[in-house]
């Protein structure tokens, strides 16, 4: 059977981009990306996520101000991104919640990580750059977008046409992290 290598190409091309041009992203492209996110697997099919897609310029700038720090010089590039996708943690279903208690794990965070992989790889497939921001002012984002206090805002994912050059990935060596059959 012939191996399809497209996914490996996407994985190699995907990077965290920190410079975007001002072109808007076609709403149909955003819809395709979000449909890919929706298909991500999750523990007990709990799908513990919601996403707020923000393309309105004024709201994007409010979100960018909630994700950047003048003092620390963080994330000022977020003002350039034409799309911000706010990642909101929802409650897990009963089965996943029981698994959390029994195994002392918070499976929703793993599930959301998988969904974000779907999101960023789908964006790469569409010719877009992306960057996941965890440095956020949750309270400010919640207020800006009307997200209920009962929900946890976790990330802001930037999407847009990257102006960053492709970078070689610096990663630990294969033999440093992969162990076969034993440590």
mmCIF file of C-alpha atoms in Angstrom:
data_model
loop_
_atom_site.group_PDB
_atom_site.id
_atom_site.type_symbol
_atom_site.label_atom_id
_atom_site.label_comp_id
_atom_site.label_asym_id
_atom_site.label_seq_id
_atom_site.Cartn_x
_atom_site.Cartn_y
_atom_site.Cartn_z
ATOM 1 C CA UNK A 1 0.000 0.000 0.000
ATOM 2 C CA UNK A 2 1.341 3.428 -0.970
ATOM 3 C CA UNK A 3 1.890 5.755 1.968
ATOM 4 C CA UNK A 4 0.226 9.176 1.802
ATOM 5 C CA UNK A 5 2.819 11.677 2.997
ATOM 6 C CA UNK A 6 0.644 14.816 2.964
ATOM 7 C CA UNK A 7 0.162 14.874 6.758
ATOM 8 C CA UNK A 8 3.925 14.671 7.296
ATOM 9 C CA UNK A 9 4.421 17.635 4.976
ATOM 10 C CA UNK A 10 1.848 19.654 6.941
ATOM 11 C CA UNK A 11 3.526 18.750 10.230
ATOM 12 C CA UNK A 12 6.902 19.848 8.855
ATOM 13 C CA UNK A 13 5.524 23.145 7.478
ATOM 14 C CA UNK A 14 3.469 24.138 10.534
ATOM 15 C CA UNK A 15 5.194 26.699 12.738
ATOM 16 C CA UNK A 16 4.208 29.392 15.217
ATOM 17 C CA UNK A 17 4.038 32.520 13.092
ATOM 18 C CA UNK A 18 4.520 35.945 14.638
ATOM 19 C CA UNK A 19 4.039 38.234 11.619
ATOM 20 C CA UNK A 20 0.946 38.543 9.437
ATOM 21 C CA UNK A 21 -0.104 40.679 6.503
ATOM 22 C CA UNK A 22 -3.410 42.541 6.663
ATOM 23 C CA UNK A 23 -5.399 40.443 4.170
ATOM 24 C CA UNK A 24 -8.648 39.158 5.615
ATOM 25 C CA UNK A 25 -9.235 35.415 5.647
ATOM 26 C CA UNK A 26 -12.167 34.193 3.572
ATOM 27 C CA UNK A 27 -15.031 33.116 5.883
ATOM 28 C CA UNK A 28 -15.336 29.825 3.944
ATOM 29 C CA UNK A 29 -11.712 29.020 4.813
ATOM 30 C CA UNK A 30 -12.392 29.716 8.488
ATOM 31 C CA UNK A 31 -15.467 27.466 8.327
ATOM 32 C CA UNK A 32 -13.451 24.599 6.816
ATOM 33 C CA UNK A 33 -10.821 24.955 9.548
ATOM 34 C CA UNK A 34 -13.426 25.003 12.312
ATOM 35 C CA UNK A 35 -15.136 21.935 10.835
ATOM 36 C CA UNK A 36 -11.795 20.121 11.117
ATOM 37 C CA UNK A 37 -11.512 21.223 14.758
ATOM 38 C CA UNK A 38 -15.014 19.931 15.458
ATOM 39 C CA UNK A 39 -13.934 16.435 14.357
ATOM 40 C CA UNK A 40 -11.119 16.145 16.913
ATOM 41 C CA UNK A 41 -11.415 13.142 19.229
ATOM 42 C CA UNK A 42 -11.905 13.571 22.961
ATOM 43 C CA UNK A 43 -12.087 11.412 26.077
ATOM 44 C CA UNK A 44 -15.512 9.750 26.237
ATOM 45 C CA UNK A 45 -16.499 11.970 23.293
ATOM 46 C CA UNK A 46 -17.026 14.783 25.802
ATOM 47 C CA UNK A 47 -15.897 17.513 23.362
ATOM 48 C CA UNK A 48 -15.037 19.878 26.244
ATOM 49 C CA UNK A 49 -14.556 22.962 24.099
ATOM 50 C CA UNK A 50 -16.147 25.959 22.482
ATOM 51 C CA UNK A 51 -14.506 28.436 20.155
ATOM 52 C CA UNK A 52 -15.213 32.110 19.545
ATOM 53 C CA UNK A 53 -14.044 33.226 16.107
ATOM 54 C CA UNK A 54 -13.262 36.944 16.072
ATOM 55 C CA UNK A 55 -12.696 38.834 12.818
ATOM 56 C CA UNK A 56 -14.201 42.230 13.714
ATOM 57 C CA UNK A 57 -11.329 44.724 13.777
ATOM 58 C CA UNK A 58 -12.323 46.530 16.984
ATOM 59 C CA UNK A 59 -12.847 43.274 18.884
ATOM 60 C CA UNK A 60 -9.599 41.823 17.523
ATOM 61 C CA UNK A 61 -7.711 44.831 18.876
ATOM 62 C CA UNK A 62 -9.379 44.441 22.281
ATOM 63 C CA UNK A 63 -8.409 40.761 22.302
ATOM 64 C CA UNK A 64 -4.855 41.613 21.191
ATOM 65 C CA UNK A 65 -4.555 44.081 24.068
ATOM 66 C CA UNK A 66 -5.623 41.265 26.414
ATOM 67 C CA UNK A 67 -2.858 39.038 25.031
ATOM 68 C CA UNK A 68 0.083 41.406 24.945
ATOM 69 C CA UNK A 69 2.302 43.023 27.529
ATOM 70 C CA UNK A 70 4.194 46.256 26.978
ATOM 71 C CA UNK A 71 6.205 45.644 30.131
ATOM 72 C CA UNK A 72 7.389 42.198 29.022
ATOM 73 C CA UNK A 73 7.317 42.885 25.286
ATOM 74 C CA UNK A 74 5.011 39.933 24.637
ATOM 75 C CA UNK A 75 2.690 39.180 21.739
ATOM 76 C CA UNK A 76 2.469 42.615 20.109
ATOM 77 C CA UNK A 77 2.257 40.793 16.765
ATOM 78 C CA UNK A 78 -1.243 39.664 17.796
ATOM 79 C CA UNK A 79 -2.579 43.044 16.601
ATOM 80 C CA UNK A 80 -1.677 42.063 13.014
ATOM 81 C CA UNK A 81 -3.626 38.796 12.896
ATOM 82 C CA UNK A 82 -6.915 39.072 10.985
ATOM 83 C CA UNK A 83 -8.475 36.177 12.912
ATOM 84 C CA UNK A 84 -8.441 35.400 16.629
ATOM 85 C CA UNK A 85 -9.975 32.135 17.805
ATOM 86 C CA UNK A 86 -10.671 32.103 21.512
ATOM 87 C CA UNK A 87 -10.553 28.627 23.039
ATOM 88 C CA UNK A 88 -13.015 28.064 25.861
ATOM 89 C CA UNK A 89 -13.063 25.006 28.086
ATOM 90 C CA UNK A 90 -16.505 23.499 28.585
ATOM 91 C CA UNK A 91 -17.491 21.004 31.242
ATOM 92 C CA UNK A 92 -16.688 17.398 30.480
ATOM 93 C CA UNK A 93 -19.512 14.899 30.262
ATOM 94 C CA UNK A 94 -20.211 12.624 33.227
ATOM 95 C CA UNK A 95 -18.027 9.726 32.033
ATOM 96 C CA UNK A 96 -15.003 11.935 31.342
ATOM 97 C CA UNK A 97 -15.506 13.768 34.647
ATOM 98 C CA UNK A 98 -15.493 10.445 36.502
ATOM 99 C CA UNK A 99 -12.331 9.448 34.648
ATOM 100 C CA UNK A 100 -10.745 12.735 35.744
ATOM 101 C CA UNK A 101 -11.490 11.923 39.378
ATOM 102 C CA UNK A 102 -10.439 8.277 39.251
ATOM 103 C CA UNK A 103 -7.222 8.834 37.285
ATOM 104 C CA UNK A 104 -6.447 12.261 38.820
ATOM 105 C CA UNK A 105 -6.047 13.706 35.320
ATOM 106 C CA UNK A 106 -7.750 16.611 33.604
ATOM 107 C CA UNK A 107 -8.523 15.007 30.261
ATOM 108 C CA UNK A 108 -10.141 18.165 28.841
ATOM 109 C CA UNK A 109 -6.715 19.780 28.521
ATOM 110 C CA UNK A 110 -5.441 16.813 26.478
ATOM 111 C CA UNK A 111 -8.582 16.928 24.336
ATOM 112 C CA UNK A 112 -8.217 20.656 23.707
ATOM 113 C CA UNK A 113 -4.578 20.098 22.740
ATOM 114 C CA UNK A 114 -5.710 17.580 20.128
ATOM 115 C CA UNK A 115 -8.322 20.037 18.838
ATOM 116 C CA UNK A 116 -5.662 22.748 18.576
ATOM 117 C CA UNK A 117 -3.453 20.396 16.560
ATOM 118 C CA UNK A 118 -6.367 19.892 14.175
ATOM 119 C CA UNK A 119 -6.860 23.671 14.017
ATOM 120 C CA UNK A 120 -3.235 24.578 13.310
ATOM 121 C CA UNK A 121 -2.699 21.778 10.781
ATOM 122 C CA UNK A 122 -5.927 22.673 8.960
ATOM 123 C CA UNK A 123 -4.774 26.314 8.887
ATOM 124 C CA UNK A 124 -1.441 25.203 7.412
ATOM 125 C CA UNK A 125 -3.298 23.158 4.781
ATOM 126 C CA UNK A 126 -5.220 26.325 3.869
ATOM 127 C CA UNK A 127 -1.987 28.323 3.454
ATOM 128 C CA UNK A 128 -2.389 30.216 6.719
ATOM 129 C CA UNK A 129 -0.003 30.805 9.570
ATOM 130 C CA UNK A 130 -1.032 30.334 13.186
ATOM 131 C CA UNK A 131 0.185 30.917 16.706
ATOM 132 C CA UNK A 132 -1.308 29.677 19.972
ATOM 133 C CA UNK A 133 -1.145 32.286 22.727
ATOM 134 C CA UNK A 134 -1.435 31.249 26.339
ATOM 135 C CA UNK A 135 -0.439 34.626 27.788
ATOM 136 C CA UNK A 136 -3.929 36.103 28.040
ATOM 137 C CA UNK A 137 -6.049 38.268 30.305
ATOM 138 C CA UNK A 138 -8.906 35.823 30.729
ATOM 139 C CA UNK A 139 -11.170 38.311 32.506
ATOM 140 C CA UNK A 140 -10.764 40.950 29.779
ATOM 141 C CA UNK A 141 -11.413 38.448 26.981
ATOM 142 C CA UNK A 142 -14.447 37.082 28.813
ATOM 143 C CA UNK A 143 -15.861 40.611 29.176
ATOM 144 C CA UNK A 144 -15.086 41.615 25.567
ATOM 145 C CA UNK A 145 -16.800 38.561 24.100
ATOM 146 C CA UNK A 146 -19.578 37.989 26.641
ATOM 147 C CA UNK A 147 -18.229 34.611 27.733
ATOM 148 C CA UNK A 148 -19.968 33.427 30.930
ATOM 149 C CA UNK A 149 -17.993 33.435 34.188
ATOM 150 C CA UNK A 150 -18.648 29.689 34.473
ATOM 151 C CA UNK A 151 -16.404 29.057 31.432
ATOM 152 C CA UNK A 152 -12.610 28.993 31.390
ATOM 153 C CA UNK A 153 -10.831 30.897 28.610
ATOM 154 C CA UNK A 154 -7.602 29.034 27.832
ATOM 155 C CA UNK A 155 -6.012 30.322 24.623
ATOM 156 C CA UNK A 156 -6.130 32.767 21.762
ATOM 157 C CA UNK A 157 -5.186 31.187 18.436
ATOM 158 C CA UNK A 158 -4.072 33.656 15.783
ATOM 159 C CA UNK A 159 -4.676 32.946 12.108
ATOM 160 C CA UNK A 160 -3.592 34.873 9.052
ATOM 161 C CA UNK A 161 -1.353 34.990 6.041
ATOM 162 C CA UNK A 162 2.109 34.740 7.521
ATOM 163 C CA UNK A 163 4.962 36.975 6.516
ATOM 164 C CA UNK A 164 7.383 34.951 8.656
ATOM 165 C CA UNK A 165 9.940 32.946 6.680
ATOM 166 C CA UNK A 166 9.907 29.176 7.123
ATOM 167 C CA UNK A 167 12.222 28.181 9.946
ATOM 168 C CA UNK A 168 14.129 24.999 10.534
ATOM 169 C CA UNK A 169 12.722 23.236 13.569
ATOM 170 C CA UNK A 170 15.079 22.858 16.511
ATOM 171 C CA UNK A 171 14.067 19.738 18.355
ATOM 172 C CA UNK A 172 15.629 17.207 20.666
ATOM 173 C CA UNK A 173 17.198 14.250 18.902
ATOM 174 C CA UNK A 174 15.073 11.235 18.049
ATOM 175 C CA UNK A 175 17.143 8.908 20.251
ATOM 176 C CA UNK A 176 16.933 11.409 23.119
ATOM 177 C CA UNK A 177 13.148 11.155 23.357
ATOM 178 C CA UNK A 178 12.110 7.852 21.735
ATOM 179 C CA UNK A 179 12.656 4.646 23.689
ATOM 180 C CA UNK A 180 11.881 1.291 22.122
ATOM 181 C CA UNK A 181 10.608 -1.495 24.338
ATOM 182 C CA UNK A 182 12.365 -0.109 27.446
ATOM 183 C CA UNK A 183 13.696 3.157 28.855
#
